[in-house]
């Protein structure tokens, strides 16, 4: 028993830095066409590289935004499992051309291990019927990544540049974690290869290169200027994540 506990503690100490959680919004495809007019979308809170899920409570907000219009989708969410944990899903049928952003405001997640709450404002993009309209428009989240590279039609190995905003202002020196949604079951050569990390410059801008095709999540992390009340009754800090999911494609023949 003691060995088990010691092993467990050692595991926690070693594994914690590599375990980054990400809000996730993953559609079937990031492009809608006349042949594929609708997409299934899953919404979860997970460790994407390690394929370890967490429970996502019913979100506060879930919506699409396109052509300057917001479409509330919260009532369309139904329960599902992602990585064996509670998550949400919906099906969205595209009616008009546009670049659709799907965005999530989760309920605050209490993380006892980090002694803080976590709120990951999460979004992703689907380009419908050939549109490239307003691909750099904000979704209107309190903190978000504005793409400076068009966020679809990207190849694995091309670079991606984004700007981190909080309350509409660039966030210099912010940590940006990024991670592959590891559907193919790769193993990490070291624990540091699970979550990759970069930082924004003085204008809140970062550039990364994603070497593998698939969905990559980017999470720009900051601390909120408010606290929330923990289950213990104490006031605790709140980690804010500006999370964006972007798909990188392979070359085809
Ligand atoms: Cu976690």
Short mmCIF file of C-alpha atoms and ligand atoms in Angstrom, two decimals:
data_model
loop_
_atom_site.label_atom_id
_atom_site.label_comp_id
_atom_site.label_asym_id
_atom_site.label_seq_id
_atom_site.Cartn_x
_atom_site.Cartn_y
_atom_site.Cartn_z
CA UNK A 1 0.00 0.00 0.00
CA UNK A 2 2.75 2.38 1.01
CA UNK A 3 4.66 1.61 -2.18
CA UNK A 4 1.53 2.24 -4.16
CA UNK A 5 1.03 5.60 -2.47
CA UNK A 6 4.67 6.58 -2.97
CA UNK A 7 4.52 5.52 -6.58
CA UNK A 8 1.34 7.53 -6.99
CA UNK A 9 2.91 10.63 -5.39
CA UNK A 10 6.02 10.28 -7.55
CA UNK A 11 3.80 9.89 -10.59
CA UNK A 12 1.86 13.04 -9.71
CA UNK A 13 5.04 15.06 -9.14
CA UNK A 14 6.53 13.90 -12.38
CA UNK A 15 3.42 13.93 -14.51
CA UNK A 16 1.69 17.13 -13.43
CA UNK A 17 3.73 19.61 -15.49
CA UNK A 18 2.98 17.70 -18.68
CA UNK A 19 -0.76 17.37 -18.04
CA UNK A 20 -2.25 20.40 -19.70
CA UNK A 21 -6.00 20.58 -19.94
CA UNK A 22 -7.71 22.14 -22.93
CA UNK A 23 -11.27 23.17 -23.64
CA UNK A 24 -12.02 21.40 -26.92
CA UNK A 25 -14.45 22.05 -29.78
CA UNK A 26 -13.89 19.53 -32.55
CA UNK A 27 -16.09 19.42 -35.68
CA UNK A 28 -16.07 16.54 -38.18
CA UNK A 29 -14.44 18.87 -40.70
CA UNK A 30 -13.26 22.48 -40.78
CA UNK A 31 -14.81 23.06 -44.21
CA UNK A 32 -18.47 22.68 -45.18
CA UNK A 33 -19.42 22.02 -48.80
CA UNK A 34 -22.63 21.41 -50.77
CA UNK A 35 -21.90 17.69 -50.40
CA UNK A 36 -21.25 17.92 -46.67
CA UNK A 37 -23.59 20.64 -45.43
CA UNK A 38 -23.68 19.63 -41.80
CA UNK A 39 -21.11 18.70 -39.22
CA UNK A 40 -21.15 16.95 -35.87
CA UNK A 41 -19.34 18.91 -33.19
CA UNK A 42 -18.09 17.62 -29.84
CA UNK A 43 -17.36 19.93 -26.94
CA UNK A 44 -15.20 18.69 -24.07
CA UNK A 45 -12.53 19.45 -21.48
CA UNK A 46 -9.66 17.05 -22.00
CA UNK A 47 -5.95 16.28 -22.14
CA UNK A 48 -5.73 15.99 -25.92
CA UNK A 49 -2.32 14.41 -26.39
CA UNK A 50 -2.76 11.83 -23.64
CA UNK A 51 -6.41 11.14 -24.51
CA UNK A 52 -7.48 11.57 -20.90
CA UNK A 53 -10.85 13.23 -20.40
CA UNK A 54 -12.36 15.33 -17.66
CA UNK A 55 -16.03 16.05 -17.05
CA UNK A 56 -17.35 19.16 -18.75
CA UNK A 57 -20.41 20.53 -16.94
CA UNK A 58 -23.13 22.02 -19.10
CA UNK A 59 -21.49 25.15 -20.57
CA UNK A 60 -22.66 28.67 -19.79
CA UNK A 61 -22.64 29.60 -23.46
CA UNK A 62 -22.19 27.77 -26.74
CA UNK A 63 -22.74 29.63 -29.97
CA UNK A 64 -21.73 30.12 -33.58
CA UNK A 65 -20.83 33.48 -35.00
CA UNK A 66 -20.70 34.21 -38.74
CA UNK A 67 -21.32 37.22 -40.98
CA UNK A 68 -21.56 39.36 -37.84
CA UNK A 69 -24.48 37.31 -36.44
CA UNK A 70 -24.50 35.20 -33.30
CA UNK A 71 -26.46 31.93 -33.31
CA UNK A 72 -27.18 30.51 -29.84
CA UNK A 73 -26.60 26.74 -29.85
CA UNK A 74 -26.65 26.01 -26.11
CA UNK A 75 -30.07 24.34 -26.22
CA UNK A 76 -28.94 22.04 -29.06
CA UNK A 77 -26.22 20.40 -26.94
CA UNK A 78 -26.84 16.82 -25.84
CA UNK A 79 -24.73 14.68 -23.55
CA UNK A 80 -22.00 12.44 -24.92
CA UNK A 81 -18.65 10.98 -23.84
CA UNK A 82 -15.26 12.18 -25.00
CA UNK A 83 -12.28 10.15 -23.77
CA UNK A 84 -14.74 8.31 -21.47
CA UNK A 85 -15.84 11.46 -19.63
CA UNK A 86 -18.95 13.62 -19.75
CA UNK A 87 -18.98 15.94 -22.76
CA UNK A 88 -21.45 17.53 -25.20
CA UNK A 89 -22.33 17.24 -28.85
CA UNK A 90 -24.45 18.90 -31.48
CA UNK A 91 -25.03 18.81 -35.23
CA UNK A 92 -24.91 22.05 -37.15
CA UNK A 93 -26.32 22.50 -40.64
CA UNK A 94 -24.75 25.33 -42.63
CA UNK A 95 -27.25 27.40 -44.60
CA UNK A 96 -25.17 30.30 -45.89
CA UNK A 97 -21.55 30.88 -46.91
CA UNK A 98 -19.39 32.34 -44.18
CA UNK A 99 -16.53 31.64 -41.81
CA UNK A 100 -18.29 30.18 -38.78
CA UNK A 101 -16.68 30.40 -35.38
CA UNK A 102 -18.01 28.00 -32.77
CA UNK A 103 -17.35 29.26 -29.27
CA UNK A 104 -17.72 27.99 -25.73
CA UNK A 105 -17.87 29.64 -22.35
CA UNK A 106 -17.63 26.83 -19.79
CA UNK A 107 -18.71 27.04 -16.18
CA UNK A 108 -15.65 27.66 -13.95
CA UNK A 109 -13.81 24.39 -13.22
CA UNK A 110 -12.39 23.97 -9.72
CA UNK A 111 -8.93 22.35 -9.94
CA UNK A 112 -7.79 21.35 -6.42
CA UNK A 113 -4.34 20.27 -7.67
CA UNK A 114 -3.58 23.75 -8.95
CA UNK A 115 -5.56 25.48 -6.20
CA UNK A 116 -7.40 27.61 -8.74
CA UNK A 117 -10.42 27.78 -11.00
CA UNK A 118 -10.02 27.29 -14.74
CA UNK A 119 -12.15 28.96 -17.43
CA UNK A 120 -11.17 28.09 -20.97
CA UNK A 121 -12.94 30.26 -23.51
CA UNK A 122 -12.67 27.97 -26.51
CA UNK A 123 -13.35 28.39 -30.22
CA UNK A 124 -12.78 26.83 -33.63
CA UNK A 125 -13.48 27.65 -37.28
CA UNK A 126 -15.47 26.09 -40.11
CA UNK A 127 -15.32 27.74 -43.56
CA UNK A 128 -18.65 27.16 -45.32
CA UNK A 129 -19.16 27.02 -49.09
CA UNK A 130 -15.84 28.57 -50.06
CA UNK A 131 -16.12 31.68 -47.92
CA UNK A 132 -13.02 33.33 -46.48
CA UNK A 133 -14.97 36.29 -45.12
CA UNK A 134 -13.80 37.82 -41.82
CA UNK A 135 -11.55 34.94 -40.79
CA UNK A 136 -9.76 37.31 -38.41
CA UNK A 137 -12.92 38.69 -36.79
CA UNK A 138 -13.07 38.34 -32.99
CA UNK A 139 -15.72 36.01 -31.56
CA UNK A 140 -16.27 38.52 -28.76
CA UNK A 141 -14.90 36.36 -25.92
CA UNK A 142 -13.32 38.06 -22.85
CA UNK A 143 -9.99 36.55 -23.90
CA UNK A 144 -9.25 35.01 -27.29
CA UNK A 145 -6.61 34.37 -29.93
CA UNK A 146 -7.07 36.40 -33.11
CA UNK A 147 -5.53 34.48 -36.03
CA UNK A 148 -3.07 36.48 -38.14
CA UNK A 149 -2.72 33.43 -40.37
CA UNK A 150 -5.96 32.30 -42.08
CA UNK A 151 -7.09 29.54 -39.71
CA UNK A 152 -8.08 26.91 -42.29
CA UNK A 153 -6.56 25.42 -45.44
CA UNK A 154 -3.28 25.01 -43.56
CA UNK A 155 -0.70 22.30 -44.15
CA UNK A 156 1.15 20.55 -41.35
CA UNK A 157 4.54 22.22 -41.13
CA UNK A 158 3.38 25.72 -42.07
CA UNK A 159 3.64 28.31 -39.37
CA UNK A 160 0.68 29.83 -37.59
CA UNK A 161 0.65 33.32 -36.11
CA UNK A 162 -1.90 34.62 -33.64
CA UNK A 163 -2.45 37.55 -31.32
CA UNK A 164 -3.68 37.04 -27.77
CA UNK A 165 -6.31 39.53 -26.62
CA UNK A 166 -7.83 40.03 -23.18
CA UNK A 167 -10.65 42.54 -22.89
CA UNK A 168 -9.77 43.62 -26.43
CA UNK A 169 -6.12 44.45 -25.62
CA UNK A 170 -2.97 42.53 -26.66
CA UNK A 171 -1.39 40.43 -23.88
CA UNK A 172 2.44 40.64 -23.94
CA UNK A 173 4.56 37.86 -22.48
CA UNK A 174 1.63 35.41 -22.16
CA UNK A 175 2.30 31.69 -22.09
CA UNK A 176 0.77 29.79 -24.99
CA UNK A 177 0.52 26.02 -24.60
CA UNK A 178 -0.17 23.98 -27.71
CA UNK A 179 -0.87 20.33 -28.16
CA UNK A 180 -1.89 17.78 -30.79
CA UNK A 181 -5.22 15.99 -30.44
CA UNK A 182 -3.41 12.66 -30.54
CA UNK A 183 -5.93 10.42 -32.29
CA UNK A 184 -3.20 8.20 -33.76
CA UNK A 185 -1.79 7.19 -30.38
CA UNK A 186 1.71 8.64 -30.60
CA UNK A 187 3.81 8.40 -27.47
CA UNK A 188 5.85 11.37 -26.31
CA UNK A 189 9.66 10.91 -26.40
CA UNK A 190 9.86 12.96 -23.16
CA UNK A 191 7.21 14.40 -20.86
CA UNK A 192 8.03 17.85 -22.30
CA UNK A 193 6.84 16.76 -25.75
CA UNK A 194 3.22 16.39 -24.62
CA UNK A 195 2.46 20.09 -24.27
CA UNK A 196 4.60 22.53 -26.25
CA UNK A 197 5.04 26.05 -24.93
CA UNK A 198 5.80 29.42 -26.46
CA UNK A 199 5.28 33.03 -25.37
CA UNK A 200 3.77 36.13 -26.91
CA UNK A 201 5.94 39.15 -27.78
CA UNK A 202 5.35 42.74 -26.64
CA UNK A 203 2.34 42.99 -29.00
CA UNK A 204 0.75 39.75 -27.77
CA UNK A 205 1.79 37.93 -30.95
CA UNK A 206 3.14 34.39 -31.19
CA UNK A 207 4.15 32.15 -34.08
CA UNK A 208 4.35 28.37 -33.96
CA UNK A 209 4.83 25.55 -36.43
CA UNK A 210 2.82 22.37 -36.06
CA UNK A 211 4.72 19.47 -37.56
CA UNK A 212 1.95 16.88 -37.75
CA UNK A 213 -1.40 16.86 -39.54
CA UNK A 214 -4.47 16.89 -37.32
CA UNK A 215 -6.21 19.18 -34.84
CA UNK A 216 -3.93 21.35 -32.72
CA UNK A 217 -5.13 23.32 -29.71
CA UNK A 218 -3.58 26.62 -28.64
CA UNK A 219 -4.22 27.85 -25.11
CA UNK A 220 -3.05 31.33 -24.11
CA UNK A 221 -3.13 31.44 -20.33
CA UNK A 222 -3.59 34.45 -18.08
CA UNK A 223 -4.88 35.10 -14.58
CA UNK A 224 -8.24 36.81 -14.16
CA UNK A 225 -8.45 40.12 -12.30
CA UNK A 226 -11.12 38.59 -10.04
CA UNK A 227 -11.40 35.60 -7.72
CA UNK A 228 -14.07 32.93 -7.23
CA UNK A 229 -15.18 31.13 -4.08
CA UNK A 230 -13.75 27.60 -3.79
CA UNK A 231 -15.69 24.70 -2.23
CA UNK A 232 -13.72 25.43 1.00
CA UNK A 233 -15.28 28.91 1.11
CA UNK A 234 -11.96 30.63 0.37
CA UNK A 235 -11.43 33.06 -2.49
CA UNK A 236 -9.18 31.57 -5.19
CA UNK A 237 -7.53 32.85 -8.39
CA UNK A 238 -8.96 32.03 -11.81
CA UNK A 239 -6.86 30.82 -14.73
CA UNK A 240 -8.27 32.11 -18.01
CA UNK A 241 -7.54 30.28 -21.23
CA UNK A 242 -7.99 31.71 -24.72
CA UNK A 243 -8.20 28.42 -26.58
CA UNK A 244 -8.38 27.93 -30.34
CA UNK A 245 -8.50 24.65 -32.27
CA UNK A 246 -7.01 24.61 -35.74
CA UNK A 247 -6.73 21.77 -38.21
CA UNK A 248 -3.57 21.16 -40.22
CA UNK A 249 -3.87 19.00 -43.35
CA UNK A 250 -1.50 16.59 -45.09
CA UNK A 251 -0.50 16.91 -48.72
CA UNK A 252 -2.57 14.59 -50.91
CA UNK A 253 -2.17 12.87 -54.27
CU1 LIG B 1 -6.74 18.32 -16.28
#
